[in-house]
Amino acid sequence: MRRAPSILFRTIAASRGTSAASFAVPNRFLQAALYGSATGGAHTLRRRFFSFLGPFAAASLGVAGTLISQEVLAKEPPPPELLPHDVVLYQYEACPFCNKVKAFLDYYDIPYKVVEVNPLNKKEIKWSEYQKVPILMVDGEQLNDSSAIIDRLRNKILSKKKVDSTSEDDEEAKWRRWVDNHLVHVLSPNIYRNTSEALESFDYITSNGNFSYMEKISVKYAGAAAMYFVSKNLKKKYNITDERAALYQAAETWVDALNGREFLGGSKPNLADLAVFGVLRPIRYLRSGKDMVEHTRIGEWYTRMENAVGEPSRIKA
């Protein structure tokens, strides 16, 4: 298991900035594309991820040479013989459930390719009867639904002893359900809280999603407007009166669950840590994510997770 000085990661993390978001286009498409992905509904968002720049890394190493103190766990790759040979993720880049799967793949250092699905026509997954994302192809086998995908991968790559211990962990299972049944539902009303935040989200989506030029223009403005109104309905559906208060409360609930531990899993992340991190990662550098870190205690845990998950194991095309 590799280790890395936390001061290095913190310095690199401080040099980051960017965005993440959610998306869709008019009504029916919006709800299918944004909420149709894994267990129960949610919405789509996106995250900014690790870019290691030479000057920052060099400066960090200099500081780390004089301040070698804390260490954080980096990735936890499985034995090479247990790694799948060919992993392909069909996704929307901003989808929280897709990002949950990616957090697992990244943490366990499983190389994977990505196929970005156009949510307007879904032509990339026309071959599949299952028309939601994420879809993960693992050595030719199709896996659907984020939580089921993660369970199946865990069974494939971890030793039986580890699988048995995590399967019997009621606390971990409880908080994984909490992510799917509660946390994801407070995200969309926050991302689309007002027109400026909705446009912030769609500005990212149209820049990074699989859209033609004309689709980008229509999706950005029509999608932002539509999701602004959809988010109001979601507030009503989930009895949310104050979106930010609900987001802050969810963040504080998670920190309380840690009960002073570095991670819910103790000294290293478990599947619940990876699930919370995965769905929050897309919003971290949006206005809602910045507010969440500024007004709650979740920031330190989130930084530890960034350090532990490390660089993406995604294979660049």
PDB file of N, CA, C and O in Angstrom, residues 115-170:
ATOM      1  N   VAL A 115     -16.768   5.760 -21.628  1.00  0.00           N
ATOM      2  CA  VAL A 115     -17.553   6.145 -22.802  1.00  0.00           C
ATOM      3  C   VAL A 115     -18.593   7.137 -22.320  1.00  0.00           C
ATOM      4  O   VAL A 115     -19.459   6.798 -21.505  1.00  0.00           O
ATOM      5  N   GLU A 116     -18.491   8.371 -22.780  1.00  0.00           N
ATOM      6  CA  GLU A 116     -19.444   9.408 -22.390  1.00  0.00           C
ATOM      7  C   GLU A 116     -20.715   9.239 -23.218  1.00  0.00           C
ATOM      8  O   GLU A 116     -20.685   9.207 -24.453  1.00  0.00           O
ATOM      9  N   VAL A 117     -21.827   9.103 -22.532  1.00  0.00           N
ATOM     10  CA  VAL A 117     -23.115   8.872 -23.196  1.00  0.00           C
ATOM     11  C   VAL A 117     -23.797  10.211 -23.466  1.00  0.00           C
ATOM     12  O   VAL A 117     -23.858  11.074 -22.584  1.00  0.00           O
ATOM     13  N   ASN A 118     -24.260  10.384 -24.687  1.00  0.00           N
ATOM     14  CA  ASN A 118     -25.037  11.579 -25.025  1.00  0.00           C
ATOM     15  C   ASN A 118     -26.446  11.394 -24.467  1.00  0.00           C
ATOM     16  O   ASN A 118     -27.177  10.509 -24.914  1.00  0.00           O
ATOM     17  N   PRO A 119     -26.851  12.203 -23.491  1.00  0.00           N
ATOM     18  CA  PRO A 119     -28.148  11.987 -22.858  1.00  0.00           C
ATOM     19  C   PRO A 119     -29.337  12.328 -23.746  1.00  0.00           C
ATOM     20  O   PRO A 119     -30.466  11.982 -23.416  1.00  0.00           O
ATOM     21  N   LEU A 120     -29.085  12.988 -24.867  1.00  0.00           N
ATOM     22  CA  LEU A 120     -30.181  13.309 -25.773  1.00  0.00           C
ATOM     23  C   LEU A 120     -30.656  12.092 -26.551  1.00  0.00           C
ATOM     24  O   LEU A 120     -31.855  11.864 -26.709  1.00  0.00           O
ATOM     25  N   ASN A 121     -29.701  11.293 -27.042  1.00  0.00           N
ATOM     26  CA  ASN A 121     -30.096  10.143 -27.866  1.00  0.00           C
ATOM     27  C   ASN A 121     -29.596   8.803 -27.315  1.00  0.00           C
ATOM     28  O   ASN A 121     -30.028   7.752 -27.766  1.00  0.00           O
ATOM     29  N   LYS A 122     -28.682   8.846 -26.358  1.00  0.00           N
ATOM     30  CA  LYS A 122     -28.138   7.636 -25.719  1.00  0.00           C
ATOM     31  C   LYS A 122     -27.634   6.619 -26.742  1.00  0.00           C
ATOM     32  O   LYS A 122     -27.712   5.408 -26.534  1.00  0.00           O
ATOM     33  N   LYS A 123     -27.108   7.126 -27.854  1.00  0.00           N
ATOM     34  CA  LYS A 123     -26.696   6.212 -28.920  1.00  0.00           C
ATOM     35  C   LYS A 123     -25.581   5.273 -28.471  1.00  0.00           C
ATOM     36  O   LYS A 123     -25.453   4.156 -28.994  1.00  0.00           O
ATOM     37  N   GLU A 124     -24.782   5.713 -27.502  1.00  0.00           N
ATOM     38  CA  GLU A 124     -23.655   4.889 -27.036  1.00  0.00           C
ATOM     39  C   GLU A 124     -24.109   3.647 -26.281  1.00  0.00           C
ATOM     40  O   GLU A 124     -23.339   2.697 -26.121  1.00  0.00           O
ATOM     41  N   ILE A 125     -25.366   3.625 -25.798  1.00  0.00           N
ATOM     42  CA  ILE A 125     -25.856   2.447 -25.078  1.00  0.00           C
ATOM     43  C   ILE A 125     -27.111   1.865 -25.740  1.00  0.00           C
ATOM     44  O   ILE A 125     -27.902   1.194 -25.086  1.00  0.00           O
ATOM     45  N   LYS A 126     -27.257   2.123 -27.040  1.00  0.00           N
ATOM     46  CA  LYS A 126     -28.392   1.559 -27.779  1.00  0.00           C
ATOM     47  C   LYS A 126     -28.380   0.037 -27.728  1.00  0.00           C
ATOM     48  O   LYS A 126     -29.419  -0.622 -27.808  1.00  0.00           O
ATOM     49  N   TRP A 127     -27.190  -0.537 -27.605  1.00  0.00           N
ATOM     50  CA  TRP A 127     -27.041  -1.988 -27.596  1.00  0.00           C
ATOM     51  C   TRP A 127     -27.578  -2.627 -26.310  1.00  0.00           C
ATOM     52  O   TRP A 127     -27.787  -3.832 -26.245  1.00  0.00           O
ATOM     53  N   SER A 128     -27.814  -1.814 -25.280  1.00  0.00           N
ATOM     54  CA  SER A 128     -28.196  -2.335 -23.972  1.00  0.00           C
ATOM     55  C   SER A 128     -29.698  -2.199 -23.723  1.00  0.00           C
ATOM     56  O   SER A 128     -30.277  -1.139 -23.985  1.00  0.00           O
ATOM     57  N   GLU A 129     -30.321  -3.248 -23.193  1.00  0.00           N
ATOM     58  CA  GLU A 129     -31.724  -3.138 -22.781  1.00  0.00           C
ATOM     59  C   GLU A 129     -31.850  -2.197 -21.591  1.00  0.00           C
ATOM     60  O   GLU A 129     -32.863  -1.514 -21.428  1.00  0.00           O
ATOM     61  N   TYR A 130     -30.833  -2.160 -20.769  1.00  0.00           N
ATOM     62  CA  TYR A 130     -30.792  -1.260 -19.607  1.00  0.00           C
ATOM     63  C   TYR A 130     -30.351   0.107 -20.110  1.00  0.00           C
ATOM     64  O   TYR A 130     -29.232   0.269 -20.610  1.00  0.00           O
ATOM     65  N   GLN A 131     -31.216   1.099 -19.991  1.00  0.00           N
ATOM     66  CA  GLN A 131     -30.954   2.392 -20.611  1.00  0.00           C
ATOM     67  C   GLN A 131     -30.645   3.490 -19.588  1.00  0.00           C
ATOM     68  O   GLN A 131     -30.958   4.661 -19.812  1.00  0.00           O
ATOM     69  N   LYS A 132     -30.041   3.107 -18.480  1.00  0.00           N
ATOM     70  CA  LYS A 132     -29.599   4.087 -17.495  1.00  0.00           C
ATOM     71  C   LYS A 132     -28.090   4.013 -17.363  1.00  0.00           C
ATOM     72  O   LYS A 132     -27.453   3.066 -17.829  1.00  0.00           O
ATOM     73  N   VAL A 133     -27.515   5.015 -16.725  1.00  0.00           N
ATOM     74  CA  VAL A 133     -26.101   4.966 -16.379  1.00  0.00           C
ATOM     75  C   VAL A 133     -25.991   5.033 -14.851  1.00  0.00           C
ATOM     76  O   VAL A 133     -26.893   5.560 -14.194  1.00  0.00           O
ATOM     77  N   PRO A 134     -24.907   4.473 -14.307  1.00  0.00           N
ATOM     78  CA  PRO A 134     -23.770   3.851 -14.981  1.00  0.00           C
ATOM     79  C   PRO A 134     -24.054   2.423 -15.448  1.00  0.00           C
ATOM     80  O   PRO A 134     -24.823   1.703 -14.840  1.00  0.00           O
ATOM     81  N   ILE A 135     -23.390   2.087 -16.543  1.00  0.00           N
ATOM     82  CA  ILE A 135     -23.248   0.697 -16.971  1.00  0.00           C
ATOM     83  C   ILE A 135     -21.754   0.410 -16.948  1.00  0.00           C
ATOM     84  O   ILE A 135     -20.963   1.196 -17.474  1.00  0.00           O
ATOM     85  N   LEU A 136     -21.367  -0.684 -16.343  1.00  0.00           N
ATOM     86  CA  LEU A 136     -19.952  -1.051 -16.306  1.00  0.00           C
ATOM     87  C   LEU A 136     -19.778  -2.406 -16.972  1.00  0.00           C
ATOM     88  O   LEU A 136     -20.418  -3.386 -16.577  1.00  0.00           O
ATOM     89  N   MET A 137     -18.937  -2.440 -17.983  1.00  0.00           N
ATOM     90  CA  MET A 137     -18.585  -3.695 -18.632  1.00  0.00           C
ATOM     91  C   MET A 137     -17.262  -4.177 -18.030  1.00  0.00           C
ATOM     92  O   MET A 137     -16.255  -3.467 -18.076  1.00  0.00           O
ATOM     93  N   VAL A 138     -17.289  -5.361 -17.462  1.00  0.00           N
ATOM     94  CA  VAL A 138     -16.099  -5.922 -16.814  1.00  0.00           C
ATOM     95  C   VAL A 138     -15.770  -7.251 -17.487  1.00  0.00           C
ATOM     96  O   VAL A 138     -16.497  -8.241 -17.326  1.00  0.00           O
ATOM     97  N   ASP A 139     -14.715  -7.243 -18.286  1.00  0.00           N
ATOM     98  CA  ASP A 139     -14.309  -8.439 -19.032  1.00  0.00           C
ATOM     99  C   ASP A 139     -15.489  -9.046 -19.779  1.00  0.00           C
ATOM    100  O   ASP A 139     -15.726 -10.258 -19.759  1.00  0.00           O
ATOM    101  N   GLY A 140     -16.273  -8.160 -20.411  1.00  0.00           N
ATOM    102  CA  GLY A 140     -17.389  -8.609 -21.238  1.00  0.00           C
ATOM    103  C   GLY A 140     -18.697  -8.809 -20.503  1.00  0.00           C
ATOM    104  O   GLY A 140     -19.726  -9.046 -21.134  1.00  0.00           O
ATOM    105  N   GLU A 141     -18.699  -8.704 -19.178  1.00  0.00           N
ATOM    106  CA  GLU A 141     -19.922  -8.869 -18.391  1.00  0.00           C
ATOM    107  C   GLU A 141     -20.520  -7.503 -18.073  1.00  0.00           C
ATOM    108  O   GLU A 141     -19.817  -6.600 -17.619  1.00  0.00           O
ATOM    109  N   GLN A 142     -21.817  -7.341 -18.316  1.00  0.00           N
ATOM    110  CA  GLN A 142     -22.491  -6.071 -18.055  1.00  0.00           C
ATOM    111  C   GLN A 142     -22.980  -6.003 -16.621  1.00  0.00           C
ATOM    112  O   GLN A 142     -23.695  -6.881 -16.146  1.00  0.00           O
ATOM    113  N   LEU A 143     -22.602  -4.904 -15.922  1.00  0.00           N
ATOM    114  CA  LEU A 143     -23.058  -4.648 -14.560  1.00  0.00           C
ATOM    115  C   LEU A 143     -23.841  -3.346 -14.551  1.00  0.00           C
ATOM    116  O   LEU A 143     -23.414  -2.355 -15.146  1.00  0.00           O
ATOM    117  N   ASN A 144     -24.988  -3.333 -13.864  1.00  0.00           N
ATOM    118  CA  ASN A 144     -25.852  -2.158 -13.814  1.00  0.00           C
ATOM    119  C   ASN A 144     -26.112  -1.744 -12.373  1.00  0.00           C
ATOM    120  O   ASN A 144     -26.070  -2.579 -11.469  1.00  0.00           O
ATOM    121  N   ASP A 145     -26.417  -0.449 -12.171  1.00  0.00           N
ATOM    122  CA  ASP A 145     -26.796   0.090 -10.871  1.00  0.00           C
ATOM    123  C   ASP A 145     -25.558   0.256  -9.999  1.00  0.00           C
ATOM    124  O   ASP A 145     -24.859  -0.708  -9.693  1.00  0.00           O
ATOM    125  N   SER A 146     -25.299   1.482  -9.583  1.00  0.00           N
ATOM    126  CA  SER A 146     -24.027   1.813  -8.928  1.00  0.00           C
ATOM    127  C   SER A 146     -23.716   0.957  -7.706  1.00  0.00           C
ATOM    128  O   SER A 146     -22.609   0.436  -7.571  1.00  0.00           O
ATOM    129  N   SER A 147     -24.685   0.787  -6.815  1.00  0.00           N
ATOM    130  CA  SER A 147     -24.415   0.010  -5.601  1.00  0.00           C
ATOM    131  C   SER A 147     -24.183  -1.460  -5.922  1.00  0.00           C
ATOM    132  O   SER A 147     -23.298  -2.102  -5.350  1.00  0.00           O
ATOM    133  N   ALA A 148     -24.971  -1.991  -6.867  1.00  0.00           N
ATOM    134  CA  ALA A 148     -24.792  -3.388  -7.270  1.00  0.00           C
ATOM    135  C   ALA A 148     -23.451  -3.578  -7.976  1.00  0.00           C
ATOM    136  O   ALA A 148     -22.772  -4.604  -7.795  1.00  0.00           O
ATOM    137  N   ILE A 149     -23.048  -2.593  -8.779  1.00  0.00           N
ATOM    138  CA  ILE A 149     -21.747  -2.650  -9.457  1.00  0.00           C
ATOM    139  C   ILE A 149     -20.623  -2.738  -8.426  1.00  0.00           C
ATOM    140  O   ILE A 149     -19.711  -3.561  -8.533  1.00  0.00           O
ATOM    141  N   ILE A 150     -20.697  -1.869  -7.426  1.00  0.00           N
ATOM    142  CA  ILE A 150     -19.646  -1.831  -6.406  1.00  0.00           C
ATOM    143  C   ILE A 150     -19.608  -3.139  -5.616  1.00  0.00           C
ATOM    144  O   ILE A 150     -18.524  -3.678  -5.335  1.00  0.00           O
ATOM    145  N   ASP A 151     -20.769  -3.674  -5.259  1.00  0.00           N
ATOM    146  CA  ASP A 151     -20.808  -4.949  -4.534  1.00  0.00           C
ATOM    147  C   ASP A 151     -20.174  -6.067  -5.361  1.00  0.00           C
ATOM    148  O   ASP A 151     -19.404  -6.888  -4.848  1.00  0.00           O
ATOM    149  N   ARG A 152     -20.496  -6.098  -6.649  1.00  0.00           N
ATOM    150  CA  ARG A 152     -19.964  -7.147  -7.514  1.00  0.00           C
ATOM    151  C   ARG A 152     -18.448  -7.018  -7.665  1.00  0.00           C
ATOM    152  O   ARG A 152     -17.714  -8.015  -7.604  1.00  0.00           O
ATOM    153  N   LEU A 153     -17.973  -5.795  -7.838  1.00  0.00           N
ATOM    154  CA  LEU A 153     -16.538  -5.587  -7.965  1.00  0.00           C
ATOM    155  C   LEU A 153     -15.816  -5.942  -6.671  1.00  0.00           C
ATOM    156  O   LEU A 153     -14.733  -6.539  -6.688  1.00  0.00           O
ATOM    157  N   ARG A 154     -16.412  -5.559  -5.546  1.00  0.00           N
ATOM    158  CA  ARG A 154     -15.810  -5.900  -4.254  1.00  0.00           C
ATOM    159  C   ARG A 154     -15.629  -7.413  -4.139  1.00  0.00           C
ATOM    160  O   ARG A 154     -14.576  -7.896  -3.710  1.00  0.00           O
ATOM    161  N   ASN A 155     -16.636  -8.153  -4.538  1.00  0.00           N
ATOM    162  CA  ASN A 155     -16.555  -9.615  -4.464  1.00  0.00           C
ATOM    163  C   ASN A 155     -15.488 -10.180  -5.398  1.00  0.00           C
ATOM    164  O   ASN A 155     -14.897 -11.225  -5.112  1.00  0.00           O
ATOM    165  N   LYS A 156     -15.231  -9.474  -6.495  1.00  0.00           N
ATOM    166  CA  LYS A 156     -14.253  -9.947  -7.462  1.00  0.00           C
ATOM    167  C   LYS A 156     -12.813  -9.674  -7.031  1.00  0.00           C
ATOM    168  O   LYS A 156     -11.932 -10.503  -7.240  1.00  0.00           O
ATOM    169  N   ILE A 157     -12.579  -8.479  -6.430  1.00  0.00           N
ATOM    170  CA  ILE A 157     -11.189  -8.056  -6.240  1.00  0.00           C
ATOM    171  C   ILE A 157     -10.671  -8.162  -4.817  1.00  0.00           C
ATOM    172  O   ILE A 157      -9.465  -8.100  -4.599  1.00  0.00           O
ATOM    173  N   LEU A 158     -11.576  -8.301  -3.838  1.00  0.00           N
ATOM    174  CA  LEU A 158     -11.112  -8.388  -2.458  1.00  0.00           C
ATOM    175  C   LEU A 158     -11.066  -9.845  -2.006  1.00  0.00           C
ATOM    176  O   LEU A 158     -11.788 -10.691  -2.518  1.00  0.00           O
ATOM    177  N   SER A 159     -10.221 -10.101  -1.040  1.00  0.00           N
ATOM    178  CA  SER A 159     -10.139 -11.450  -0.494  1.00  0.00           C
ATOM    179  C   SER A 159     -11.461 -11.794   0.178  1.00  0.00           C
ATOM    180  O   SER A 159     -12.217 -10.927   0.595  1.00  0.00           O
ATOM    181  N   LYS A 160     -11.753 -13.104   0.308  1.00  0.00           N
ATOM    182  CA  LYS A 160     -13.003 -13.539   0.923  1.00  0.00           C
ATOM    183  C   LYS A 160     -13.132 -13.008   2.347  1.00  0.00           C
ATOM    184  O   LYS A 160     -14.212 -12.604   2.784  1.00  0.00           O
ATOM    185  N   LYS A 161     -12.022 -12.937   3.054  1.00  0.00           N
ATOM    186  CA  LYS A 161     -12.036 -12.450   4.438  1.00  0.00           C
ATOM    187  C   LYS A 161     -12.502 -11.002   4.477  1.00  0.00           C
ATOM    188  O   LYS A 161     -13.335 -10.602   5.295  1.00  0.00           O
ATOM    189  N   LYS A 162     -11.980 -10.184   3.559  1.00  0.00           N
ATOM    190  CA  LYS A 162     -12.372  -8.774   3.523  1.00  0.00           C
ATOM    191  C   LYS A 162     -13.822  -8.618   3.093  1.00  0.00           C
ATOM    192  O   LYS A 162     -14.554  -7.789   3.623  1.00  0.00           O
ATOM    193  N   VAL A 163     -14.232  -9.407   2.109  1.00  0.00           N
ATOM    194  CA  VAL A 163     -15.612  -9.325   1.632  1.00  0.00           C
ATOM    195  C   VAL A 163     -16.574  -9.680   2.754  1.00  0.00           C
ATOM    196  O   VAL A 163     -17.570  -8.997   2.995  1.00  0.00           O
ATOM    197  N   ASP A 164     -16.267 -10.749   3.481  1.00  0.00           N
ATOM    198  CA  ASP A 164     -17.131 -11.178   4.581  1.00  0.00           C
ATOM    199  C   ASP A 164     -17.218 -10.106   5.661  1.00  0.00           C
ATOM    200  O   ASP A 164     -18.293  -9.826   6.194  1.00  0.00           O
ATOM    201  N   SER A 165     -16.095  -9.465   5.964  1.00  0.00           N
ATOM    202  CA  SER A 165     -16.095  -8.457   7.032  1.00  0.00           C
ATOM    203  C   SER A 165     -16.879  -7.223   6.622  1.00  0.00           C
ATOM    204  O   SER A 165     -17.625  -6.651   7.414  1.00  0.00           O
ATOM    205  N   THR A 166     -16.757  -6.804   5.359  1.00  0.00           N
ATOM    206  CA  THR A 166     -17.503  -5.626   4.916  1.00  0.00           C
ATOM    207  C   THR A 166     -18.978  -5.956   4.731  1.00  0.00           C
ATOM    208  O   THR A 166     -19.839  -5.117   4.999  1.00  0.00           O
ATOM    209  N   SER A 167     -19.277  -7.179   4.286  1.00  0.00           N
ATOM    210  CA  SER A 167     -20.669  -7.566   4.103  1.00  0.00           C
ATOM    211  C   SER A 167     -21.421  -7.579   5.429  1.00  0.00           C
ATOM    212  O   SER A 167     -22.624  -7.345   5.480  1.00  0.00           O
ATOM    213  N   GLU A 168     -20.716  -7.871   6.505  1.00  0.00           N
ATOM    214  CA  GLU A 168     -21.348  -7.956   7.815  1.00  0.00           C
ATOM    215  C   GLU A 168     -21.310  -6.631   8.569  1.00  0.00           C
ATOM    216  O   GLU A 168     -21.755  -6.545   9.708  1.00  0.00           O
ATOM    217  N   ASP A 169     -20.779  -5.599   7.950  1.00  0.00           N
ATOM    218  CA  ASP A 169     -20.651  -4.303   8.614  1.00  0.00           C
ATOM    219  C   ASP A 169     -21.969  -3.539   8.480  1.00  0.00           C
ATOM    220  O   ASP A 169     -22.234  -2.906   7.457  1.00  0.00           O
ATOM    221  N   ASP A 170     -22.793  -3.615   9.504  1.00  0.00           N
ATOM    222  CA  ASP A 170     -24.104  -2.961   9.456  1.00  0.00           C
ATOM    223  C   ASP A 170     -23.976  -1.452   9.334  1.00  0.00           C
ATOM    224  O   ASP A 170     -24.791  -0.799   8.675  1.00  0.00           O
TER     225      ASP A 170
END
